[in-house]
mmCIF file of N, CA and C in Angstrom:
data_model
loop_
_atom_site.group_PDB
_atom_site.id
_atom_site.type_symbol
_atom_site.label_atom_id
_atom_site.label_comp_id
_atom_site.label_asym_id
_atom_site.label_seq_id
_atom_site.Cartn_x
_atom_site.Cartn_y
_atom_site.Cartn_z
ATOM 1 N N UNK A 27 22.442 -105.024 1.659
ATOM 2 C CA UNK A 27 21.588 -104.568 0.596
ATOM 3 C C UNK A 27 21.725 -105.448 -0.640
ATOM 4 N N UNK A 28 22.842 -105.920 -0.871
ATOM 5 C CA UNK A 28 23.464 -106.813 -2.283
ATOM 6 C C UNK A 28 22.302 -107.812 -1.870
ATOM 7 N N UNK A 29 22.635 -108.797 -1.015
ATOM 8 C CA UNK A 29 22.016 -110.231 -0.321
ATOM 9 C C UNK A 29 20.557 -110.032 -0.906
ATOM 10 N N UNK A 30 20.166 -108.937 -0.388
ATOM 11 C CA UNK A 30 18.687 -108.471 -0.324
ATOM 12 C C UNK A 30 17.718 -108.105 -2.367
ATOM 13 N N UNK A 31 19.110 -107.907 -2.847
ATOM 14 C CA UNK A 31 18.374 -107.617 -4.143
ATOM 15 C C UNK A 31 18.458 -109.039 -4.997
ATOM 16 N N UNK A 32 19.261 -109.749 -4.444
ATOM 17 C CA UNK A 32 19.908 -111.172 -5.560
ATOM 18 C C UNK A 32 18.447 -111.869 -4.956
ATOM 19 N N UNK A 33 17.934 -112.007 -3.190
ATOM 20 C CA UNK A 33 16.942 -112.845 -3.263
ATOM 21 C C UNK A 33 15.777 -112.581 -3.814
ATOM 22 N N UNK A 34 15.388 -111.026 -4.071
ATOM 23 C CA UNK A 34 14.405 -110.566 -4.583
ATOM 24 C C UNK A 34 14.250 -111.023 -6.137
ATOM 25 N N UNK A 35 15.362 -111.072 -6.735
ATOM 26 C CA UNK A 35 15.462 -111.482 -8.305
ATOM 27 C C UNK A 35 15.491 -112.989 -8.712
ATOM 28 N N UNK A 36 15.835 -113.700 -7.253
ATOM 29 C CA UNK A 36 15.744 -114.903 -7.532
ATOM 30 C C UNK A 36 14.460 -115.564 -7.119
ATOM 31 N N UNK A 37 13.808 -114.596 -6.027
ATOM 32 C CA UNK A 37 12.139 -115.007 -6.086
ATOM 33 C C UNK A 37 11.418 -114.634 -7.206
ATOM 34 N N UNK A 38 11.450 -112.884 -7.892
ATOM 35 C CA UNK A 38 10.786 -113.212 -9.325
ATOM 36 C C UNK A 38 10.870 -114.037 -10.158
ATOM 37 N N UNK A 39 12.452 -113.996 -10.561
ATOM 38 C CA UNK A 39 12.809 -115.329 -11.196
ATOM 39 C C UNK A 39 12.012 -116.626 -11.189
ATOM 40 N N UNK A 40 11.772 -117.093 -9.510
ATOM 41 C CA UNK A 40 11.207 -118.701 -9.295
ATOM 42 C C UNK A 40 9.518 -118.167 -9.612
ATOM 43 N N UNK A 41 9.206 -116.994 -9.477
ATOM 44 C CA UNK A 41 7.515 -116.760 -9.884
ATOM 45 C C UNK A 41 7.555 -116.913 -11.076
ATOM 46 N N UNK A 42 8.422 -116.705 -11.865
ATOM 47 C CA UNK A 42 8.477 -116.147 -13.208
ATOM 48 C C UNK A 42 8.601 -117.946 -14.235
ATOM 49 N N UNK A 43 9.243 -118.023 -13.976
ATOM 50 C CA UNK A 43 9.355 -119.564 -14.384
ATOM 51 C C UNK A 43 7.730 -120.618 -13.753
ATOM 52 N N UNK A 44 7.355 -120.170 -12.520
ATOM 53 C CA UNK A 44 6.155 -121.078 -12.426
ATOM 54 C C UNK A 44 4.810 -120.625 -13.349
ATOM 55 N N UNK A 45 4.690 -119.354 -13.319
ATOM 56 C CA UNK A 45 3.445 -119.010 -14.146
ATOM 57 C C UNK A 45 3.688 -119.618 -15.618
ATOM 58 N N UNK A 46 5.217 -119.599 -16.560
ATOM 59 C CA UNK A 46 5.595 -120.027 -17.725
ATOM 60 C C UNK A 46 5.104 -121.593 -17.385
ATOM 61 N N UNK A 47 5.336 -122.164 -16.552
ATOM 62 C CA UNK A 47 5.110 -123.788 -16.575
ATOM 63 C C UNK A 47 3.735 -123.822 -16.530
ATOM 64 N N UNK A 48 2.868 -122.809 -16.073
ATOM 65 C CA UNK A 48 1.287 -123.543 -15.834
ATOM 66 C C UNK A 48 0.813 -122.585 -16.884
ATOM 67 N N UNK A 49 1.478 -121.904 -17.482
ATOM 68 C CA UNK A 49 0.786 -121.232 -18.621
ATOM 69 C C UNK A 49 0.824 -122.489 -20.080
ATOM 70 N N UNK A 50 2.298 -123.326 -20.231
ATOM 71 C CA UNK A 50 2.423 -124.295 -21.099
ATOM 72 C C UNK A 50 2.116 -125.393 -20.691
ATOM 73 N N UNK A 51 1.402 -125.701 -19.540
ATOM 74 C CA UNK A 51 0.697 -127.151 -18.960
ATOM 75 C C UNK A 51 -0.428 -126.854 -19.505
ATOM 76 N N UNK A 52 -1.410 -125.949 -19.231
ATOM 77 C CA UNK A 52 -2.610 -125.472 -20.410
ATOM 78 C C UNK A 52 -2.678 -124.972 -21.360
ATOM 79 N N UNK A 53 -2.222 -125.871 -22.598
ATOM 80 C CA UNK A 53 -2.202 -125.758 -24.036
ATOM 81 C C UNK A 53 -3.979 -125.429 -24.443
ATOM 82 N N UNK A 54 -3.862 -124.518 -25.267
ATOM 83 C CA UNK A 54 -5.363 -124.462 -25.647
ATOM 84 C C UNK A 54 -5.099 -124.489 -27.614
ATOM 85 N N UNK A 55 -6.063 -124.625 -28.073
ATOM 86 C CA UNK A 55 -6.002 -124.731 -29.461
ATOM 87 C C UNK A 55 -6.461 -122.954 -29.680
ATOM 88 N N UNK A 56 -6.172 -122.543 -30.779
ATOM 89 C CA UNK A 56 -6.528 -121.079 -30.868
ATOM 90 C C UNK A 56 -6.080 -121.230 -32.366
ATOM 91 N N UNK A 57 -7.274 -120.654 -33.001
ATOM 92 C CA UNK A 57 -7.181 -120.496 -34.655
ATOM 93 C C UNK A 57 -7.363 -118.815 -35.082
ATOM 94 N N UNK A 58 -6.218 -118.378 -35.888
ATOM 95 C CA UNK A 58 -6.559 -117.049 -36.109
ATOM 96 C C UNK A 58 -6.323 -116.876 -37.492
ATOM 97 N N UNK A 59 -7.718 -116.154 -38.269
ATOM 98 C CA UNK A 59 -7.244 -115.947 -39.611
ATOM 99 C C UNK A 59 -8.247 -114.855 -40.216
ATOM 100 N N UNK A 60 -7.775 -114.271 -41.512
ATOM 101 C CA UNK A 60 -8.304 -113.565 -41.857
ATOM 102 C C UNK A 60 -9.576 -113.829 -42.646
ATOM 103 N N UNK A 61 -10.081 -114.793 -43.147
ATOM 104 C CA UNK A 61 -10.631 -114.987 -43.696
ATOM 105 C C UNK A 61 -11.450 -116.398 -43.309
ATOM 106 N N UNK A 62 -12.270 -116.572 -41.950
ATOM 107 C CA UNK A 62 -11.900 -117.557 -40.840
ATOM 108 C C UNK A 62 -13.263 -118.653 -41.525
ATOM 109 N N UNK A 63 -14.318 -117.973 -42.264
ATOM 110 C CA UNK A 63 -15.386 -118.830 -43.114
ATOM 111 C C UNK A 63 -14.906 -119.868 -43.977
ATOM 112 N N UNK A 64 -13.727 -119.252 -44.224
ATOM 113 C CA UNK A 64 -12.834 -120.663 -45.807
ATOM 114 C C UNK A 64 -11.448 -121.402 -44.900
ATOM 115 N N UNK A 65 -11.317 -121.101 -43.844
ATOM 116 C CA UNK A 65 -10.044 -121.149 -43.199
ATOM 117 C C UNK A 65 -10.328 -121.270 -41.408
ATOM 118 N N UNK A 66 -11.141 -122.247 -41.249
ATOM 119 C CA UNK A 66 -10.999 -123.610 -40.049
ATOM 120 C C UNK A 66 -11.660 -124.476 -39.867
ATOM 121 N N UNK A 67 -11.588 -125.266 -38.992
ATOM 122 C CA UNK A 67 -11.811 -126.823 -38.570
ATOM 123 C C UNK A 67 -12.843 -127.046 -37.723
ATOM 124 N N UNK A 68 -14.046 -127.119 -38.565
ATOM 125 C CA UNK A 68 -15.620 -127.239 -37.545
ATOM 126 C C UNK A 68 -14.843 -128.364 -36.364
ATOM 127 N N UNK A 69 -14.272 -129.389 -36.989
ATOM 128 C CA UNK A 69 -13.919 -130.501 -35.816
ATOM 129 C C UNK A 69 -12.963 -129.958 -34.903
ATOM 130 N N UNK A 70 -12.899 -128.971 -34.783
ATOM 131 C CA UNK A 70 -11.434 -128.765 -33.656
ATOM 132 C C UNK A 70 -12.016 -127.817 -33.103
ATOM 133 N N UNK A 71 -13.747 -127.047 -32.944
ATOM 134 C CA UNK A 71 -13.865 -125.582 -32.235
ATOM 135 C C UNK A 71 -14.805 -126.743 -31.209
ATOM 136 N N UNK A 72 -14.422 -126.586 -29.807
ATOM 137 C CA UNK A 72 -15.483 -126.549 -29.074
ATOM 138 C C UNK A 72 -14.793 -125.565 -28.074
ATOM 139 N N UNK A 73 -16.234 -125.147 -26.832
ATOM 140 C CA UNK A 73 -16.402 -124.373 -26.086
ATOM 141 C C UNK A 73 -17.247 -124.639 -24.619
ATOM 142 N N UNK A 74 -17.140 -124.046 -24.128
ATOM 143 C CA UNK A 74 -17.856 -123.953 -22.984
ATOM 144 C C UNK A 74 -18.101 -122.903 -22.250
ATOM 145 N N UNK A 75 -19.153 -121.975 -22.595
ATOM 146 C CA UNK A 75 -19.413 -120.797 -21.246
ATOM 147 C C UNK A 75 -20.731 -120.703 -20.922
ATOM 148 N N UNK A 76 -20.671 -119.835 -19.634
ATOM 149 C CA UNK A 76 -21.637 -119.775 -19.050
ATOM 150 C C UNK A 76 -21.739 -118.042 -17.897
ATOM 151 N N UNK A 77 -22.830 -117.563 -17.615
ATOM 152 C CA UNK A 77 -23.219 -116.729 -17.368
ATOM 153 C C UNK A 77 -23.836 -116.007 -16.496
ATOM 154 N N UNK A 78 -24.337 -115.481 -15.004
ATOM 155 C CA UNK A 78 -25.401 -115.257 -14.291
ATOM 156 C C UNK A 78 -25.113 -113.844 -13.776
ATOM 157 N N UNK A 79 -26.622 -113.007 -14.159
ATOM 158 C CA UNK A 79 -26.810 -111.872 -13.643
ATOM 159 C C UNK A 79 -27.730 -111.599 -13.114
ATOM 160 N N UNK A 80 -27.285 -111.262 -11.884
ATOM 161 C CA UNK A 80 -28.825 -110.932 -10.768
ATOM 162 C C UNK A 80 -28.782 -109.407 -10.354
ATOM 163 N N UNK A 81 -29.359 -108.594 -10.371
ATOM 164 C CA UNK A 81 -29.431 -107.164 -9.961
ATOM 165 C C UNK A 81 -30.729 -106.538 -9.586
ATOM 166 N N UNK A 82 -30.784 -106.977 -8.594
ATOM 167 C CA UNK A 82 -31.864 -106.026 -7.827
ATOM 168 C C UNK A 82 -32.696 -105.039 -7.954
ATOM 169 N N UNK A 83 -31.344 -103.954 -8.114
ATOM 170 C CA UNK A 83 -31.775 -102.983 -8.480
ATOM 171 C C UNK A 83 -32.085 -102.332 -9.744
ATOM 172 N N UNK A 84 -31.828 -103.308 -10.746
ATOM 173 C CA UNK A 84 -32.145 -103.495 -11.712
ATOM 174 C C UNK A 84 -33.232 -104.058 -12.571
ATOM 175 N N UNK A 85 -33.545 -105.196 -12.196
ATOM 176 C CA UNK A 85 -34.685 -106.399 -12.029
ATOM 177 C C UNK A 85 -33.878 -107.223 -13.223
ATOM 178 N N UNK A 86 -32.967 -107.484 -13.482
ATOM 179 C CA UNK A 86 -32.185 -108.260 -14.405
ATOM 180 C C UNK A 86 -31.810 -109.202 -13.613
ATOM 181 N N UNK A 87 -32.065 -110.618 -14.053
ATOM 182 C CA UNK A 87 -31.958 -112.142 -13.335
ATOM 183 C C UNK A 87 -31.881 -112.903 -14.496
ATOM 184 N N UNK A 88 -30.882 -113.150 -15.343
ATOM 185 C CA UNK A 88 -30.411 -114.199 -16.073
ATOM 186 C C UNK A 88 -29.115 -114.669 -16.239
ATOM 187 N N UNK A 89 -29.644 -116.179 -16.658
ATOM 188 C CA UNK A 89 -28.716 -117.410 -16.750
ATOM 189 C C UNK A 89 -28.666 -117.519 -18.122
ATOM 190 N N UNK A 90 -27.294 -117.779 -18.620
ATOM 191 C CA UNK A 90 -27.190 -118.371 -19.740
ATOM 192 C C UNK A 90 -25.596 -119.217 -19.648
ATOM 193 N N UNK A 91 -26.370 -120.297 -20.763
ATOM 194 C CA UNK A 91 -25.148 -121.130 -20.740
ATOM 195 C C UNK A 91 -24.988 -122.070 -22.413
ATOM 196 N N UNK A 92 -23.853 -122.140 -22.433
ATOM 197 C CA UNK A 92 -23.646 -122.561 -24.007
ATOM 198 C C UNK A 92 -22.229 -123.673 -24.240
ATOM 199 N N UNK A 93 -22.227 -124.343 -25.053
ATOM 200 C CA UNK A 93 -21.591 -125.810 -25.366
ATOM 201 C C UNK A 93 -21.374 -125.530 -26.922
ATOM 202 N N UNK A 94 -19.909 -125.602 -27.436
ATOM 203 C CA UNK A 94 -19.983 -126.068 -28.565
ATOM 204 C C UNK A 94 -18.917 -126.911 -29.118
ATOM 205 N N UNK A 95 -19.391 -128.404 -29.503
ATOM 206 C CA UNK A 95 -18.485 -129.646 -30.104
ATOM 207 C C UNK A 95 -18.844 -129.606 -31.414
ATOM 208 N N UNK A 96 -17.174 -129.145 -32.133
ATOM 209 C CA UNK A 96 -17.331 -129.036 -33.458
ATOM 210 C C UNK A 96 -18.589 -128.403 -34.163
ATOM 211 N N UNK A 97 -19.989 -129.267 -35.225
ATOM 212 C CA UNK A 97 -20.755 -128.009 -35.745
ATOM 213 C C UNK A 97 -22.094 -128.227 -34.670
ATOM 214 N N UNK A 98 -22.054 -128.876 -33.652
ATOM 215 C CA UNK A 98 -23.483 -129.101 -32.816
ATOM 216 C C UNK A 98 -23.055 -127.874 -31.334
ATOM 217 N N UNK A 99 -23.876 -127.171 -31.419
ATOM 218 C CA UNK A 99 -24.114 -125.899 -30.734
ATOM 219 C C UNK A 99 -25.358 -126.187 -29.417
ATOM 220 N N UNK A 100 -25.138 -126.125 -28.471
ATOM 221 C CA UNK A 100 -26.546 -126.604 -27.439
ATOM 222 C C UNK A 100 -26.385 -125.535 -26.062
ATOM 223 N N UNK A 101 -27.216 -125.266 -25.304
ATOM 224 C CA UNK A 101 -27.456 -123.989 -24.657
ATOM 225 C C UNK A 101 -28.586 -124.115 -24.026
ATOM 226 N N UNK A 102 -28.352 -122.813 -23.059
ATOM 227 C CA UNK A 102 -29.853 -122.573 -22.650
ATOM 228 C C UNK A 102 -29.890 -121.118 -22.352
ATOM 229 N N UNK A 103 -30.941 -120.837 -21.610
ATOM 230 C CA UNK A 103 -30.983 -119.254 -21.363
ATOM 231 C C UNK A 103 -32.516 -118.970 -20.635
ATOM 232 N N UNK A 104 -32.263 -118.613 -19.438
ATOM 233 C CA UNK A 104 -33.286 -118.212 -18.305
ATOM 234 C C UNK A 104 -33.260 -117.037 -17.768
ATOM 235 N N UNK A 105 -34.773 -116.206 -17.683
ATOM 236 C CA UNK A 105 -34.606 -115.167 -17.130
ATOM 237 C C UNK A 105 -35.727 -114.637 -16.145
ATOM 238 N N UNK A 106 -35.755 -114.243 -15.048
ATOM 239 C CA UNK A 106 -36.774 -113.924 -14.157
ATOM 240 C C UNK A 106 -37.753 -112.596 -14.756
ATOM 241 N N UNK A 107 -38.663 -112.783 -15.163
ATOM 242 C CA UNK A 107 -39.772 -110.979 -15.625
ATOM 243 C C UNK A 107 -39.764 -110.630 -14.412
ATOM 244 N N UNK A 108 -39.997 -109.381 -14.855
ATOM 245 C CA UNK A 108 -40.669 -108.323 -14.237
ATOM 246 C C UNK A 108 -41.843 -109.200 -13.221
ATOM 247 N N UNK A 109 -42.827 -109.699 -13.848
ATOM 248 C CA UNK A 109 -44.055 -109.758 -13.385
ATOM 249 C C UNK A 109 -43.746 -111.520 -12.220
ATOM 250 N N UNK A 110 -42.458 -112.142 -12.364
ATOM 251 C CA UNK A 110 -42.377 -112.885 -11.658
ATOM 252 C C UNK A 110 -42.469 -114.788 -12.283
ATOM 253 N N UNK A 111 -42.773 -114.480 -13.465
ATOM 254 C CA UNK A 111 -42.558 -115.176 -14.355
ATOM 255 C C UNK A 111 -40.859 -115.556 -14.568
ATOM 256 N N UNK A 112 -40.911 -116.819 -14.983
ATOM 257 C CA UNK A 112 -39.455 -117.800 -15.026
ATOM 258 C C UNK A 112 -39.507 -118.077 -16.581
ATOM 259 N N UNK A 113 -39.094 -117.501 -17.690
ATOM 260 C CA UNK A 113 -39.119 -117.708 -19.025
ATOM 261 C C UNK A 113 -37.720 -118.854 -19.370
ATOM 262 N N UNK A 114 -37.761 -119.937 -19.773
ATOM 263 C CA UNK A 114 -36.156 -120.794 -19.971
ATOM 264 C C UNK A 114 -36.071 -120.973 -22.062
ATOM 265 N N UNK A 115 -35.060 -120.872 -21.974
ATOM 266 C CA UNK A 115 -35.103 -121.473 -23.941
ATOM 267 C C UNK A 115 -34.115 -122.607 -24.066
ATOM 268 N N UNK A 116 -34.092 -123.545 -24.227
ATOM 269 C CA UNK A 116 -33.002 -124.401 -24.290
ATOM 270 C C UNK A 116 -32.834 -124.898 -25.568
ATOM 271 N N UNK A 117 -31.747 -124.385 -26.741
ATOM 272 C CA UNK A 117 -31.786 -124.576 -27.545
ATOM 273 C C UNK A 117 -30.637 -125.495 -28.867
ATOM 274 N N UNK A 118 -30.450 -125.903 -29.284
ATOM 275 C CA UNK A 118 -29.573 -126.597 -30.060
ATOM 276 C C UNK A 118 -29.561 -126.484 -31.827
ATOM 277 N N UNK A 119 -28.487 -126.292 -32.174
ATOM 278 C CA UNK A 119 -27.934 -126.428 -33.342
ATOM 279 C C UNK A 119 -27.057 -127.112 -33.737
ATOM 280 N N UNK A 120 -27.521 -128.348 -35.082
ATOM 281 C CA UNK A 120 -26.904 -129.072 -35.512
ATOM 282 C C UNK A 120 -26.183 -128.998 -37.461
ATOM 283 N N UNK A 121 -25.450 -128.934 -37.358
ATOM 284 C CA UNK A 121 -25.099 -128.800 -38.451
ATOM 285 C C UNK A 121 -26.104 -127.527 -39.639
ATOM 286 N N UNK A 122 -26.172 -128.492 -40.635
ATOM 287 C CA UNK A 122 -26.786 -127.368 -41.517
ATOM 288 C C UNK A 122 -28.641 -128.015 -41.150
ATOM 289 N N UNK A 123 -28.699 -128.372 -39.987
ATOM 290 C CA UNK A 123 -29.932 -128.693 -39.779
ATOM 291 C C UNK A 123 -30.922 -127.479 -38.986
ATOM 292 N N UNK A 124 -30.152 -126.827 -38.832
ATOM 293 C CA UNK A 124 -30.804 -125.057 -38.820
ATOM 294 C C UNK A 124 -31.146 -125.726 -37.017
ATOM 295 N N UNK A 125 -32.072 -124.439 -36.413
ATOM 296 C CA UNK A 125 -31.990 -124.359 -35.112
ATOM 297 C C UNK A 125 -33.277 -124.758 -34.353
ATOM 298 N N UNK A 126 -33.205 -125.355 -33.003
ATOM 299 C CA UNK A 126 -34.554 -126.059 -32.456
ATOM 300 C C UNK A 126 -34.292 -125.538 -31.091
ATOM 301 N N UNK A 127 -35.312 -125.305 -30.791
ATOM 302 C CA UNK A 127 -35.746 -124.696 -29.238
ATOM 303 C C UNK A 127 -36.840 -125.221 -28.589
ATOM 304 N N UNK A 128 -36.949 -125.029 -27.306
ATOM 305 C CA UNK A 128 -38.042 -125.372 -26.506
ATOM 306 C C UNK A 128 -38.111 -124.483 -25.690
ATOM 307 N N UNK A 129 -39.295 -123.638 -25.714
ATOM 308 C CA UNK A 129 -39.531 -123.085 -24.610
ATOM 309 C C UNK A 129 -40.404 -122.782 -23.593
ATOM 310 N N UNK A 130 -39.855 -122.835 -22.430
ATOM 311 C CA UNK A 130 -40.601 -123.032 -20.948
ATOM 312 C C UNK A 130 -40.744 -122.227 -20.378
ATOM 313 N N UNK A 131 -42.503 -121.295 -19.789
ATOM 314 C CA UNK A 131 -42.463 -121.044 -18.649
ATOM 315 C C UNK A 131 -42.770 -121.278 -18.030
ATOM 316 N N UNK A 132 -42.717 -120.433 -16.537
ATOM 317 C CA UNK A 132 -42.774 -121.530 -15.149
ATOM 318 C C UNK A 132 -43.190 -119.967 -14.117
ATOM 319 N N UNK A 133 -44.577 -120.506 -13.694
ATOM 320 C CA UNK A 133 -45.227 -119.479 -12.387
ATOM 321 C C UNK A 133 -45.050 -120.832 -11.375
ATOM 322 N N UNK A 134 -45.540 -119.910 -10.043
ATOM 323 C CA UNK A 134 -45.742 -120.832 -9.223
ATOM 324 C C UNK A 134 -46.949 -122.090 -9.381
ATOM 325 N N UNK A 135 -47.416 -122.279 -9.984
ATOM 326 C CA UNK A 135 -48.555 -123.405 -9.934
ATOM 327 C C UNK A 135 -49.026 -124.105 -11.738
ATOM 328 N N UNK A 136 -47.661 -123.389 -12.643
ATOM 329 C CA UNK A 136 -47.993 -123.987 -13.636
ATOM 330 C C UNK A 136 -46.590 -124.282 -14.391
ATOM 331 N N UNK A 137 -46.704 -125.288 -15.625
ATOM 332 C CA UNK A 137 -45.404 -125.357 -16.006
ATOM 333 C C UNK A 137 -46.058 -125.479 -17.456
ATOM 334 N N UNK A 138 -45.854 -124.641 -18.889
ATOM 335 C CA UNK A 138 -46.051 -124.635 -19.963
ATOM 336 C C UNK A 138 -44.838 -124.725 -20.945
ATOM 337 N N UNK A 139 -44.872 -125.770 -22.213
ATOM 338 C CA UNK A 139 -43.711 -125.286 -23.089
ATOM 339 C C UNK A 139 -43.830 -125.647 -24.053
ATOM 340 N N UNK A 140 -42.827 -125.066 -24.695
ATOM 341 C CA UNK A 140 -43.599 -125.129 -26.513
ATOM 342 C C UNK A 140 -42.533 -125.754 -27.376
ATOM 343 N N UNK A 141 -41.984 -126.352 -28.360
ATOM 344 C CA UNK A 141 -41.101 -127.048 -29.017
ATOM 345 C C UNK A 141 -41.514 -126.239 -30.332
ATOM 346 N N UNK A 142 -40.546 -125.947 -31.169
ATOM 347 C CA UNK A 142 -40.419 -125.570 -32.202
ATOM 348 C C UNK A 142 -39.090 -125.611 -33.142
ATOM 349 N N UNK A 143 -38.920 -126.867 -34.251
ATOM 350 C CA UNK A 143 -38.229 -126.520 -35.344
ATOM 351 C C UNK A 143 -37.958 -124.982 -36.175
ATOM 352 N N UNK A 144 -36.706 -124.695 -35.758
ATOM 353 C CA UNK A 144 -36.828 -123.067 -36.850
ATOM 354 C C UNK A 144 -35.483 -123.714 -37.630
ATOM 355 N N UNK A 145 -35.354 -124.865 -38.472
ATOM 356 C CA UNK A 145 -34.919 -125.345 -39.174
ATOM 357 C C UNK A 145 -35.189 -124.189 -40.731
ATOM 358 N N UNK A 146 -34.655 -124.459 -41.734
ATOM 359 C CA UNK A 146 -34.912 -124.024 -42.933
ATOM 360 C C UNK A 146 -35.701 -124.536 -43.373
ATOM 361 N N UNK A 147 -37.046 -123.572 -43.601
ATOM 362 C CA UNK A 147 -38.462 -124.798 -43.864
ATOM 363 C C UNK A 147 -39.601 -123.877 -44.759
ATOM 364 N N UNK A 148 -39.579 -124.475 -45.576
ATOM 365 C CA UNK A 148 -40.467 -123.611 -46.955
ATOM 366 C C UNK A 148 -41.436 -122.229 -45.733
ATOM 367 N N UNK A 149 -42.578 -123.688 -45.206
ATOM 368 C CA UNK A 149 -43.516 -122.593 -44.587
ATOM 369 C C UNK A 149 -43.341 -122.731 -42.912
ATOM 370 N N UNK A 150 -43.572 -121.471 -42.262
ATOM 371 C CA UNK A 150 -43.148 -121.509 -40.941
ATOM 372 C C UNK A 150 -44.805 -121.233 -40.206
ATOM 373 N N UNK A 151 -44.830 -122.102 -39.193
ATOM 374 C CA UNK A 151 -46.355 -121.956 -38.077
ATOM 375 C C UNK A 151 -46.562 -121.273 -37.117
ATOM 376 N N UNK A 152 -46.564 -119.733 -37.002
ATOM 377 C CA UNK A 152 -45.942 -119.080 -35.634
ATOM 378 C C UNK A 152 -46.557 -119.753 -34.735
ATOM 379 N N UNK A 153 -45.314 -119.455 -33.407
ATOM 380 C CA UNK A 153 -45.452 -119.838 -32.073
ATOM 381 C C UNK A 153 -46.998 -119.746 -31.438
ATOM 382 N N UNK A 154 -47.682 -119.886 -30.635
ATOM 383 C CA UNK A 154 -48.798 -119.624 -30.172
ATOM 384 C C UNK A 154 -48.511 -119.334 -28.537
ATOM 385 N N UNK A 155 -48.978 -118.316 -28.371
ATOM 386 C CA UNK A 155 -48.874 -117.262 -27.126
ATOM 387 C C UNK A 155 -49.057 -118.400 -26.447
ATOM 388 N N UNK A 156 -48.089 -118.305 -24.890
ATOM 389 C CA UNK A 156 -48.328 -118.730 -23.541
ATOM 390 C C UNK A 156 -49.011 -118.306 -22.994
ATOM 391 N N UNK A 157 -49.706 -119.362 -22.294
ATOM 392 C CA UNK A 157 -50.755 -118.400 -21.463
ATOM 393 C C UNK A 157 -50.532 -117.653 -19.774
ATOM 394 N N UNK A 158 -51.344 -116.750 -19.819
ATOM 395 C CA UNK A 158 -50.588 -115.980 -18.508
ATOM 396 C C UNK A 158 -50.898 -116.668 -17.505
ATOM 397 N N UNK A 159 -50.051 -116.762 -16.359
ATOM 398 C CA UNK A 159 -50.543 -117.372 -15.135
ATOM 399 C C UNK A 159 -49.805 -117.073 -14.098
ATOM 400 N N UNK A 160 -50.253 -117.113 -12.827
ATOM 401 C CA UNK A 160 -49.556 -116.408 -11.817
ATOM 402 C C UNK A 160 -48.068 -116.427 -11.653
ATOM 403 N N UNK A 161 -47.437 -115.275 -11.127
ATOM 404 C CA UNK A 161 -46.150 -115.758 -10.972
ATOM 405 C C UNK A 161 -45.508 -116.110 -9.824
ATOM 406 N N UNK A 162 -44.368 -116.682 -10.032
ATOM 407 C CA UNK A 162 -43.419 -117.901 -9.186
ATOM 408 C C UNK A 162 -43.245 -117.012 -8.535
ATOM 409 N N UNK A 163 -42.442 -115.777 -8.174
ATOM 410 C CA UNK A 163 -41.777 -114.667 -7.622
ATOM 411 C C UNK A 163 -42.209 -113.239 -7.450
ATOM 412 N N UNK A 164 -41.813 -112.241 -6.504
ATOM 413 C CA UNK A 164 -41.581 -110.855 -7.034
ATOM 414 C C UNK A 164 -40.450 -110.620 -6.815
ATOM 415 N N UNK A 165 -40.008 -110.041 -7.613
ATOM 416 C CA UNK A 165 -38.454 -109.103 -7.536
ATOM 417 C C UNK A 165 -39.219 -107.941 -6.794
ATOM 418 N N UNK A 166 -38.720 -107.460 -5.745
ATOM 419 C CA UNK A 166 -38.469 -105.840 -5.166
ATOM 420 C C UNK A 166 -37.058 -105.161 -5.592
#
């Protein structure tokens, strides 16, 4: 029984020490503060995630995905309608140059998209409706 508890403690032990080594082989940067607007380093935040939800039974089918190096922010984001329509936004932010998008949809037999500065801009031109056209898919 002795034999039996020393190897058991010396296998946690050897688990225990490997997770510590691959936990300090992946150093990550991590900034925490209270007051985090006056207190960090646009040059030291980047990121990377990403996203996909498909549910059936739901009719929820989107992708999203996002990038950020220091103050330039870039992304996208896709989602299947209801009606079978493929809506995409792929968008980017640069500094204090406010935010730019493009957006695409997509039926089976057409491909439309629209570009728009939503920068900080005295006067703004709304978007102008896509036009409807058959769709790529049905969700059941």
């Amino acid at each position: 029984m002795g034999c039996h508890n020393v190897a058991l403690t010396g296998l946690c032990l050897l688990i225990l020490c490997m997770a510590i080594g691959a936990t300090a082989a992946a150093t990550e940067y991590i900034e925490f503060y209270n007051d985090f607007g006056n207190n960090h380093d646009d040059a030291k935040l980047h990121y990377t995630h990403q996203y996909h939800i498909s549910d059936s039974n739901s009719q929820v089918h989107i992708l999203h995905r996002e990038q950020r190096q220091g103050n330039h922010v870039y992304g996208s984001y896709t989602h299947l309608e209801p009606n079978g329509h493929v809506r995409s936004v792929h968008y980017e932010v640069r500094g204090s140059r406010g935010y730019r998008a493009v957006i695409a949809q997509r039926s089976a037999h057409s491909f439309v998209h629209q570009s728009r500065d939503f920068a900080y801009e005295q006067q703004r031109q709304p978007l102008q409706a896509l036009p409807l056209v058959k769709p790529v898919a049905f969700v059941i």
